[in-house]
Amino acid sequence: MPSPLQAKSFLSRLLMRCFTIRRRRKMMAKHEINAVPVYETALQQENLQALSGDVQVDELRHYGFIVLRVRPETAGVVEAMQQLGIELPKALQWTGSLDTCLVKWISPDEFLVTLPLAEKDAFMQQAKTALQGIFSAVVDNSGAYALLKFSGRQYQDLLAKLCLYDLRHELPVGKVVSSLLGKTGAIFYRLDDTSLLCMVRWSFAAYAWRALVTASQRLEST
């Protein structure tokens, strides 16, 4: 049995520890309230000028990405898409515009929407309302991807070193394909004949960038 003095000493230490923990929690709460969220994209810290050769890569940073899971033939889907002002594309195609809303076919019941980040939340709410009662899902995937734009005289030569799919000859404007960039999955499509857009998973974006830098060092300087 501890003596009264030992018990009193133990109780004092316990109370002091509880007081210290409460004070730290208050300080943390105050810090969290005053914290300002920082928006940072997958390649924010990378030097996008590090590629060799005549290749330009830009990370398009102000876009949101929303996954629509729905079967186009389901009753009411056409009317729901009309309410949203979009059209679901056919297999391996895209519809719309990056300025407003670009919809890409990913699978028979999955479509990936790219739109200005500032309009994402409103679109999410509108889509959920329009699809209410229809077997579907609307998921915000804005933190899941990096969107890269390739241009320059040698960008197709660079991508050919990392992608098995023939992007030069088999990816016309209007088509979208899912393939590999090095060892990571990627989605490729064109909006015009002079450039190409590529979406890679956020968690693999740094790897993809290092693979591009390494591959660019093997480009012929012609």
PDB file of C-alpha atoms in Angstrom:
ATOM      1  CA  MET A   1       0.000   0.000   0.000  1.00  0.00           C
ATOM      2  CA  PRO A   2       1.401   3.426  -0.930  1.00  0.00           C
ATOM      3  CA  SER A   3       1.715   5.938   1.826  1.00  0.00           C
ATOM      4  CA  PRO A   4      -0.552   9.024   1.865  1.00  0.00           C
ATOM      5  CA  LEU A   5       2.436  11.110   0.767  1.00  0.00           C
ATOM      6  CA  GLN A   6       3.151   8.834  -2.207  1.00  0.00           C
ATOM      7  CA  ALA A   7      -0.512   8.837  -3.185  1.00  0.00           C
ATOM      8  CA  LYS A   8      -0.636  12.627  -3.024  1.00  0.00           C
ATOM      9  CA  SER A   9       2.517  12.894  -5.139  1.00  0.00           C
ATOM     10  CA  PHE A  10       1.096  10.494  -7.741  1.00  0.00           C
ATOM     11  CA  LEU A  11      -2.184  12.422  -7.891  1.00  0.00           C
ATOM     12  CA  SER A  12      -0.323  15.707  -8.363  1.00  0.00           C
ATOM     13  CA  ARG A  13       1.697  14.290 -11.263  1.00  0.00           C
ATOM     14  CA  LEU A  14      -1.459  12.869 -12.850  1.00  0.00           C
ATOM     15  CA  LEU A  15      -3.295  16.191 -12.606  1.00  0.00           C
ATOM     16  CA  MET A  16      -0.296  18.039 -14.054  1.00  0.00           C
ATOM     17  CA  ARG A  17      -0.141  15.621 -16.977  1.00  0.00           C
ATOM     18  CA  CYS A  18      -3.867  16.029 -17.672  1.00  0.00           C
ATOM     19  CA  PHE A  19      -3.474  19.805 -17.552  1.00  0.00           C
ATOM     20  CA  THR A  20      -0.557  19.651 -19.996  1.00  0.00           C
ATOM     21  CA  ILE A  21      -2.501  17.448 -22.429  1.00  0.00           C
ATOM     22  CA  ARG A  22      -5.520  19.773 -22.330  1.00  0.00           C
ATOM     23  CA  ARG A  23      -3.309  22.799 -22.960  1.00  0.00           C
ATOM     24  CA  ARG A  24      -1.662  21.091 -25.934  1.00  0.00           C
ATOM     25  CA  ARG A  25      -5.046  20.151 -27.373  1.00  0.00           C
ATOM     26  CA  LYS A  26      -6.240  23.738 -27.069  1.00  0.00           C
ATOM     27  CA  MET A  27      -3.101  24.959 -28.829  1.00  0.00           C
ATOM     28  CA  MET A  28      -3.567  22.384 -31.609  1.00  0.00           C
ATOM     29  CA  ALA A  29      -7.231  23.326 -32.023  1.00  0.00           C
ATOM     30  CA  LYS A  30      -6.312  26.995 -32.254  1.00  0.00           C
ATOM     31  CA  HIS A  31      -3.647  26.176 -34.829  1.00  0.00           C
ATOM     32  CA  GLU A  32      -6.084  24.115 -36.902  1.00  0.00           C
ATOM     33  CA  ILE A  33      -8.675  26.894 -36.891  1.00  0.00           C
ATOM     34  CA  ASN A  34      -6.113  29.394 -38.145  1.00  0.00           C
ATOM     35  CA  ALA A  35      -4.641  27.009 -40.725  1.00  0.00           C
ATOM     36  CA  VAL A  36      -5.117  27.899 -44.397  1.00  0.00           C
ATOM     37  CA  PRO A  37      -5.536  24.913 -46.751  1.00  0.00           C
ATOM     38  CA  VAL A  38      -2.917  24.726 -49.497  1.00  0.00           C
ATOM     39  CA  TYR A  39      -3.897  23.370 -52.924  1.00  0.00           C
ATOM     40  CA  GLU A  40      -0.966  21.516 -54.459  1.00  0.00           C
ATOM     41  CA  THR A  41      -0.973  19.358 -57.573  1.00  0.00           C
ATOM     42  CA  ALA A  42       0.934  16.109 -58.081  1.00  0.00           C
ATOM     43  CA  LEU A  43       3.920  17.679 -59.878  1.00  0.00           C
ATOM     44  CA  GLN A  44       3.893  21.054 -58.135  1.00  0.00           C
ATOM     45  CA  GLN A  45       7.436  20.545 -56.846  1.00  0.00           C
ATOM     46  CA  GLU A  46       8.911  19.170 -60.094  1.00  0.00           C
ATOM     47  CA  ASN A  47      10.904  21.132 -62.642  1.00  0.00           C
ATOM     48  CA  LEU A  48       8.817  20.678 -65.784  1.00  0.00           C
ATOM     49  CA  GLN A  49      11.621  22.173 -67.873  1.00  0.00           C
ATOM     50  CA  ALA A  50      13.941  19.247 -67.102  1.00  0.00           C
ATOM     51  CA  LEU A  51      13.150  17.253 -70.252  1.00  0.00           C
ATOM     52  CA  SER A  52      15.745  16.896 -72.990  1.00  0.00           C
ATOM     53  CA  GLY A  53      14.837  17.316 -76.651  1.00  0.00           C
ATOM     54  CA  ASP A  54      12.106  19.361 -78.301  1.00  0.00           C
ATOM     55  CA  VAL A  55       9.347  18.372 -75.871  1.00  0.00           C
ATOM     56  CA  GLN A  56       7.119  20.547 -73.724  1.00  0.00           C
ATOM     57  CA  VAL A  57       5.113  19.115 -70.824  1.00  0.00           C
ATOM     58  CA  ASP A  58       2.648  21.249 -68.874  1.00  0.00           C
ATOM     59  CA  GLU A  59       0.612  20.161 -65.877  1.00  0.00           C
ATOM     60  CA  LEU A  60      -2.926  21.501 -66.268  1.00  0.00           C
ATOM     61  CA  ARG A  61      -3.606  22.344 -62.650  1.00  0.00           C
ATOM     62  CA  HIS A  62      -7.027  23.925 -62.397  1.00  0.00           C
ATOM     63  CA  TYR A  63      -9.329  21.057 -63.307  1.00  0.00           C
ATOM     64  CA  GLY A  64     -11.568  18.743 -61.335  1.00  0.00           C
ATOM     65  CA  PHE A  65     -12.236  15.096 -62.172  1.00  0.00           C
ATOM     66  CA  ILE A  66     -15.562  13.390 -61.555  1.00  0.00           C
ATOM     67  CA  VAL A  67     -16.399   9.751 -62.203  1.00  0.00           C
ATOM     68  CA  LEU A  68     -19.897   8.952 -63.472  1.00  0.00           C
ATOM     69  CA  ARG A  69     -20.905   5.308 -63.076  1.00  0.00           C
ATOM     70  CA  VAL A  70     -24.043   4.690 -65.103  1.00  0.00           C
ATOM     71  CA  ARG A  71     -25.217   2.601 -68.052  1.00  0.00           C
ATOM     72  CA  PRO A  72     -26.240   4.846 -70.978  1.00  0.00           C
ATOM     73  CA  GLU A  73     -29.118   2.551 -71.954  1.00  0.00           C
ATOM     74  CA  THR A  74     -30.772   2.837 -68.521  1.00  0.00           C
ATOM     75  CA  ALA A  75     -34.148   4.567 -68.619  1.00  0.00           C
ATOM     76  CA  GLY A  76     -33.906   8.258 -67.783  1.00  0.00           C
ATOM     77  CA  VAL A  77     -30.156   8.605 -68.366  1.00  0.00           C
ATOM     78  CA  VAL A  78     -30.468  10.531 -71.641  1.00  0.00           C
ATOM     79  CA  GLU A  79     -32.789  13.055 -70.005  1.00  0.00           C
ATOM     80  CA  ALA A  80     -30.474  13.343 -66.987  1.00  0.00           C
ATOM     81  CA  MET A  81     -27.497  14.094 -69.229  1.00  0.00           C
ATOM     82  CA  GLN A  82     -29.537  16.712 -71.056  1.00  0.00           C
ATOM     83  CA  GLN A  83     -30.187  18.422 -67.724  1.00  0.00           C
ATOM     84  CA  LEU A  84     -26.422  18.484 -67.151  1.00  0.00           C
ATOM     85  CA  GLY A  85     -25.727  19.770 -70.654  1.00  0.00           C
ATOM     86  CA  ILE A  86     -23.464  16.843 -71.542  1.00  0.00           C
ATOM     87  CA  GLU A  87     -23.539  13.821 -73.825  1.00  0.00           C
ATOM     88  CA  LEU A  88     -22.140  10.437 -72.871  1.00  0.00           C
ATOM     89  CA  PRO A  89     -19.605   9.399 -75.533  1.00  0.00           C
ATOM     90  CA  LYS A  90     -19.518   6.126 -77.432  1.00  0.00           C
ATOM     91  CA  ALA A  91     -16.812   3.543 -76.719  1.00  0.00           C
ATOM     92  CA  LEU A  92     -13.233   4.922 -76.855  1.00  0.00           C
ATOM     93  CA  GLN A  93     -14.442   8.467 -77.548  1.00  0.00           C
ATOM     94  CA  TRP A  94     -14.839  11.765 -75.734  1.00  0.00           C
ATOM     95  CA  THR A  95     -17.347  14.591 -76.001  1.00  0.00           C
ATOM     96  CA  GLY A  96     -17.482  18.223 -74.920  1.00  0.00           C
ATOM     97  CA  SER A  97     -14.721  20.726 -74.189  1.00  0.00           C
ATOM     98  CA  LEU A  98     -12.131  21.383 -71.482  1.00  0.00           C
ATOM     99  CA  ASP A  99     -13.466  24.932 -71.237  1.00  0.00           C
ATOM    100  CA  THR A 100     -16.814  23.654 -69.996  1.00  0.00           C
ATOM    101  CA  CYS A 101     -17.035  19.895 -69.471  1.00  0.00           C
ATOM    102  CA  LEU A 102     -15.116  17.082 -71.201  1.00  0.00           C
ATOM    103  CA  VAL A 103     -16.543  13.559 -70.856  1.00  0.00           C
ATOM    104  CA  LYS A 104     -14.323  10.541 -71.591  1.00  0.00           C
ATOM    105  CA  TRP A 105     -15.423   6.933 -72.058  1.00  0.00           C
ATOM    106  CA  ILE A 106     -13.515   4.620 -69.697  1.00  0.00           C
ATOM    107  CA  SER A 107     -15.681   1.486 -69.773  1.00  0.00           C
ATOM    108  CA  PRO A 108     -19.278   0.603 -70.740  1.00  0.00           C
ATOM    109  CA  ASP A 109     -20.582   1.976 -67.426  1.00  0.00           C
ATOM    110  CA  GLU A 110     -17.839   4.430 -66.414  1.00  0.00           C
ATOM    111  CA  PHE A 111     -17.202   7.957 -67.687  1.00  0.00           C
ATOM    112  CA  LEU A 112     -14.587  10.427 -66.495  1.00  0.00           C
ATOM    113  CA  VAL A 113     -15.576  14.098 -66.496  1.00  0.00           C
ATOM    114  CA  THR A 114     -12.934  16.846 -66.591  1.00  0.00           C
ATOM    115  CA  LEU A 115     -14.091  20.397 -65.909  1.00  0.00           C
ATOM    116  CA  PRO A 116     -12.789  23.665 -64.422  1.00  0.00           C
ATOM    117  CA  LEU A 117     -12.078  23.146 -60.725  1.00  0.00           C
ATOM    118  CA  ALA A 118     -14.233  26.117 -59.716  1.00  0.00           C
ATOM    119  CA  GLU A 119     -17.291  24.440 -61.263  1.00  0.00           C
ATOM    120  CA  LYS A 120     -16.748  20.974 -59.792  1.00  0.00           C
ATOM    121  CA  ASP A 121     -18.902  21.214 -56.663  1.00  0.00           C
ATOM    122  CA  ALA A 122     -21.876  22.666 -58.516  1.00  0.00           C
ATOM    123  CA  PHE A 123     -21.656  19.939 -61.166  1.00  0.00           C
ATOM    124  CA  MET A 124     -21.482  17.246 -58.481  1.00  0.00           C
ATOM    125  CA  GLN A 125     -24.693  18.484 -56.891  1.00  0.00           C
ATOM    126  CA  GLN A 126     -26.453  18.876 -60.239  1.00  0.00           C
ATOM    127  CA  ALA A 127     -25.408  15.377 -61.329  1.00  0.00           C
ATOM    128  CA  LYS A 128     -26.664  13.769 -58.119  1.00  0.00           C
ATOM    129  CA  THR A 129     -29.972  15.590 -58.494  1.00  0.00           C
ATOM    130  CA  ALA A 130     -30.359  14.704 -62.185  1.00  0.00           C
ATOM    131  CA  LEU A 131     -29.545  11.015 -61.573  1.00  0.00           C
ATOM    132  CA  GLN A 132     -31.733  10.644 -58.489  1.00  0.00           C
ATOM    133  CA  GLY A 133     -33.702   7.404 -58.729  1.00  0.00           C
ATOM    134  CA  ILE A 134     -31.366   5.998 -61.403  1.00  0.00           C
ATOM    135  CA  PHE A 135     -28.857   3.257 -60.524  1.00  0.00           C
ATOM    136  CA  SER A 136     -25.663   5.319 -60.715  1.00  0.00           C
ATOM    137  CA  ALA A 137     -22.782   6.862 -58.791  1.00  0.00           C
ATOM    138  CA  VAL A 138     -21.168  10.307 -58.881  1.00  0.00           C
ATOM    139  CA  VAL A 139     -17.687  10.381 -57.318  1.00  0.00           C
ATOM    140  CA  ASP A 140     -15.266  13.282 -56.902  1.00  0.00           C
ATOM    141  CA  ASN A 141     -11.831  12.017 -58.008  1.00  0.00           C
ATOM    142  CA  SER A 142     -10.141  15.415 -58.232  1.00  0.00           C
ATOM    143  CA  GLY A 143      -7.341  14.352 -55.892  1.00  0.00           C
ATOM    144  CA  ALA A 144      -6.633  11.163 -57.821  1.00  0.00           C
ATOM    145  CA  TYR A 145      -5.095  12.358 -61.087  1.00  0.00           C
ATOM    146  CA  ALA A 146      -2.481  14.571 -62.663  1.00  0.00           C
ATOM    147  CA  LEU A 147      -3.336  15.994 -66.099  1.00  0.00           C
ATOM    148  CA  LEU A 148      -0.361  16.491 -68.427  1.00  0.00           C
ATOM    149  CA  LYS A 149      -0.251  18.186 -71.823  1.00  0.00           C
ATOM    150  CA  PHE A 150       2.473  17.110 -74.277  1.00  0.00           C
ATOM    151  CA  SER A 151       3.575  19.234 -77.223  1.00  0.00           C
ATOM    152  CA  GLY A 152       6.717  19.975 -79.217  1.00  0.00           C
ATOM    153  CA  ARG A 153       8.362  18.391 -82.242  1.00  0.00           C
ATOM    154  CA  GLN A 154       9.565  15.262 -80.411  1.00  0.00           C
ATOM    155  CA  TYR A 155       6.801  14.570 -77.904  1.00  0.00           C
ATOM    156  CA  GLN A 156       5.482  11.586 -79.865  1.00  0.00           C
ATOM    157  CA  ASP A 157       8.986  10.107 -80.059  1.00  0.00           C
ATOM    158  CA  LEU A 158       9.265  10.464 -76.288  1.00  0.00           C
ATOM    159  CA  LEU A 159       5.912   8.813 -75.578  1.00  0.00           C
ATOM    160  CA  ALA A 160       6.749   5.966 -77.967  1.00  0.00           C
ATOM    161  CA  LYS A 161       9.598   5.000 -75.627  1.00  0.00           C
ATOM    162  CA  LEU A 162       7.207   4.515 -72.697  1.00  0.00           C
ATOM    163  CA  CYS A 163       3.839   3.535 -74.194  1.00  0.00           C
ATOM    164  CA  LEU A 164       3.134   0.278 -76.069  1.00  0.00           C
ATOM    165  CA  TYR A 165       0.072   1.754 -77.778  1.00  0.00           C
ATOM    166  CA  ASP A 166       0.765   3.482 -81.102  1.00  0.00           C
ATOM    167  CA  LEU A 167      -0.243   6.990 -80.056  1.00  0.00           C
ATOM    168  CA  ARG A 168       1.210   8.545 -83.209  1.00  0.00           C
ATOM    169  CA  HIS A 169      -0.966   6.648 -85.679  1.00  0.00           C
ATOM    170  CA  GLU A 170      -3.829   5.156 -83.656  1.00  0.00           C
ATOM    171  CA  LEU A 171      -4.967   8.095 -81.521  1.00  0.00           C
ATOM    172  CA  PRO A 172      -6.833  10.624 -83.679  1.00  0.00           C
ATOM    173  CA  VAL A 173      -8.665  13.628 -82.278  1.00  0.00           C
ATOM    174  CA  GLY A 174     -11.852  12.404 -80.604  1.00  0.00           C
ATOM    175  CA  LYS A 175     -10.473   9.067 -79.407  1.00  0.00           C
ATOM    176  CA  VAL A 176      -9.474   8.140 -75.841  1.00  0.00           C
ATOM    177  CA  VAL A 177      -7.467   5.067 -74.790  1.00  0.00           C
ATOM    178  CA  SER A 178      -6.236   3.584 -71.535  1.00  0.00           C
ATOM    179  CA  SER A 179      -2.715   2.185 -71.733  1.00  0.00           C
ATOM    180  CA  LEU A 180       0.610   2.300 -69.880  1.00  0.00           C
ATOM    181  CA  LEU A 181       3.128   5.085 -69.402  1.00  0.00           C
ATOM    182  CA  GLY A 182       6.179   3.148 -68.349  1.00  0.00           C
ATOM    183  CA  LYS A 183       4.785   0.816 -65.693  1.00  0.00           C
ATOM    184  CA  THR A 184       1.815   2.896 -64.591  1.00  0.00           C
ATOM    185  CA  GLY A 185      -1.647   3.160 -66.071  1.00  0.00           C
ATOM    186  CA  ALA A 186      -2.539   6.264 -68.060  1.00  0.00           C
ATOM    187  CA  ILE A 187      -5.399   7.713 -70.092  1.00  0.00           C
ATOM    188  CA  PHE A 188      -4.497   9.357 -73.412  1.00  0.00           C
ATOM    189  CA  TYR A 189      -6.525  11.607 -75.724  1.00  0.00           C
ATOM    190  CA  ARG A 190      -6.122  14.516 -78.147  1.00  0.00           C
ATOM    191  CA  LEU A 191      -7.997  17.772 -78.452  1.00  0.00           C
ATOM    192  CA  ASP A 192      -6.065  18.839 -81.563  1.00  0.00           C
ATOM    193  CA  ASP A 193      -3.360  17.592 -83.937  1.00  0.00           C
ATOM    194  CA  THR A 194      -0.466  19.412 -82.262  1.00  0.00           C
ATOM    195  CA  SER A 195      -0.638  18.085 -78.699  1.00  0.00           C
ATOM    196  CA  LEU A 196      -1.738  15.191 -76.516  1.00  0.00           C
ATOM    197  CA  LEU A 197      -3.267  14.971 -73.031  1.00  0.00           C
ATOM    198  CA  CYS A 198      -2.361  12.281 -70.527  1.00  0.00           C
ATOM    199  CA  MET A 199      -3.903  11.497 -67.148  1.00  0.00           C
ATOM    200  CA  VAL A 200      -1.907   9.507 -64.584  1.00  0.00           C
ATOM    201  CA  ARG A 201      -2.741   8.575 -61.020  1.00  0.00           C
ATOM    202  CA  TRP A 202      -1.564  11.109 -58.440  1.00  0.00           C
ATOM    203  CA  SER A 203       0.389   8.475 -56.499  1.00  0.00           C
ATOM    204  CA  PHE A 204       2.324   7.468 -59.628  1.00  0.00           C
ATOM    205  CA  ALA A 205       2.792  10.941 -61.119  1.00  0.00           C
ATOM    206  CA  ALA A 206       6.297  11.415 -59.681  1.00  0.00           C
ATOM    207  CA  TYR A 207       7.360   8.026 -61.060  1.00  0.00           C
ATOM    208  CA  ALA A 208       5.889   8.863 -64.475  1.00  0.00           C
ATOM    209  CA  TRP A 209       7.733  12.182 -64.507  1.00  0.00           C
ATOM    210  CA  ARG A 210      11.083  10.563 -63.676  1.00  0.00           C
ATOM    211  CA  ALA A 211      10.488   7.992 -66.419  1.00  0.00           C
ATOM    212  CA  LEU A 212       9.812  10.812 -68.898  1.00  0.00           C
ATOM    213  CA  VAL A 213      12.970  12.679 -67.886  1.00  0.00           C
ATOM    214  CA  THR A 214      15.078   9.528 -68.278  1.00  0.00           C
ATOM    215  CA  ALA A 215      13.514   8.616 -71.631  1.00  0.00           C
ATOM    216  CA  SER A 216      13.971  12.159 -72.953  1.00  0.00           C
ATOM    217  CA  GLN A 217      17.730  11.817 -72.517  1.00  0.00           C
ATOM    218  CA  ARG A 218      17.684   9.129 -75.212  1.00  0.00           C
ATOM    219  CA  LEU A 219      15.973  11.304 -77.814  1.00  0.00           C
ATOM    220  CA  GLU A 220      17.973  11.960 -80.950  1.00  0.00           C
ATOM    221  CA  SER A 221      19.012  15.605 -81.194  1.00  0.00           C
ATOM    222  CA  THR A 222      17.889  16.071 -84.765  1.00  0.00           C
TER     223      THR A 222
END
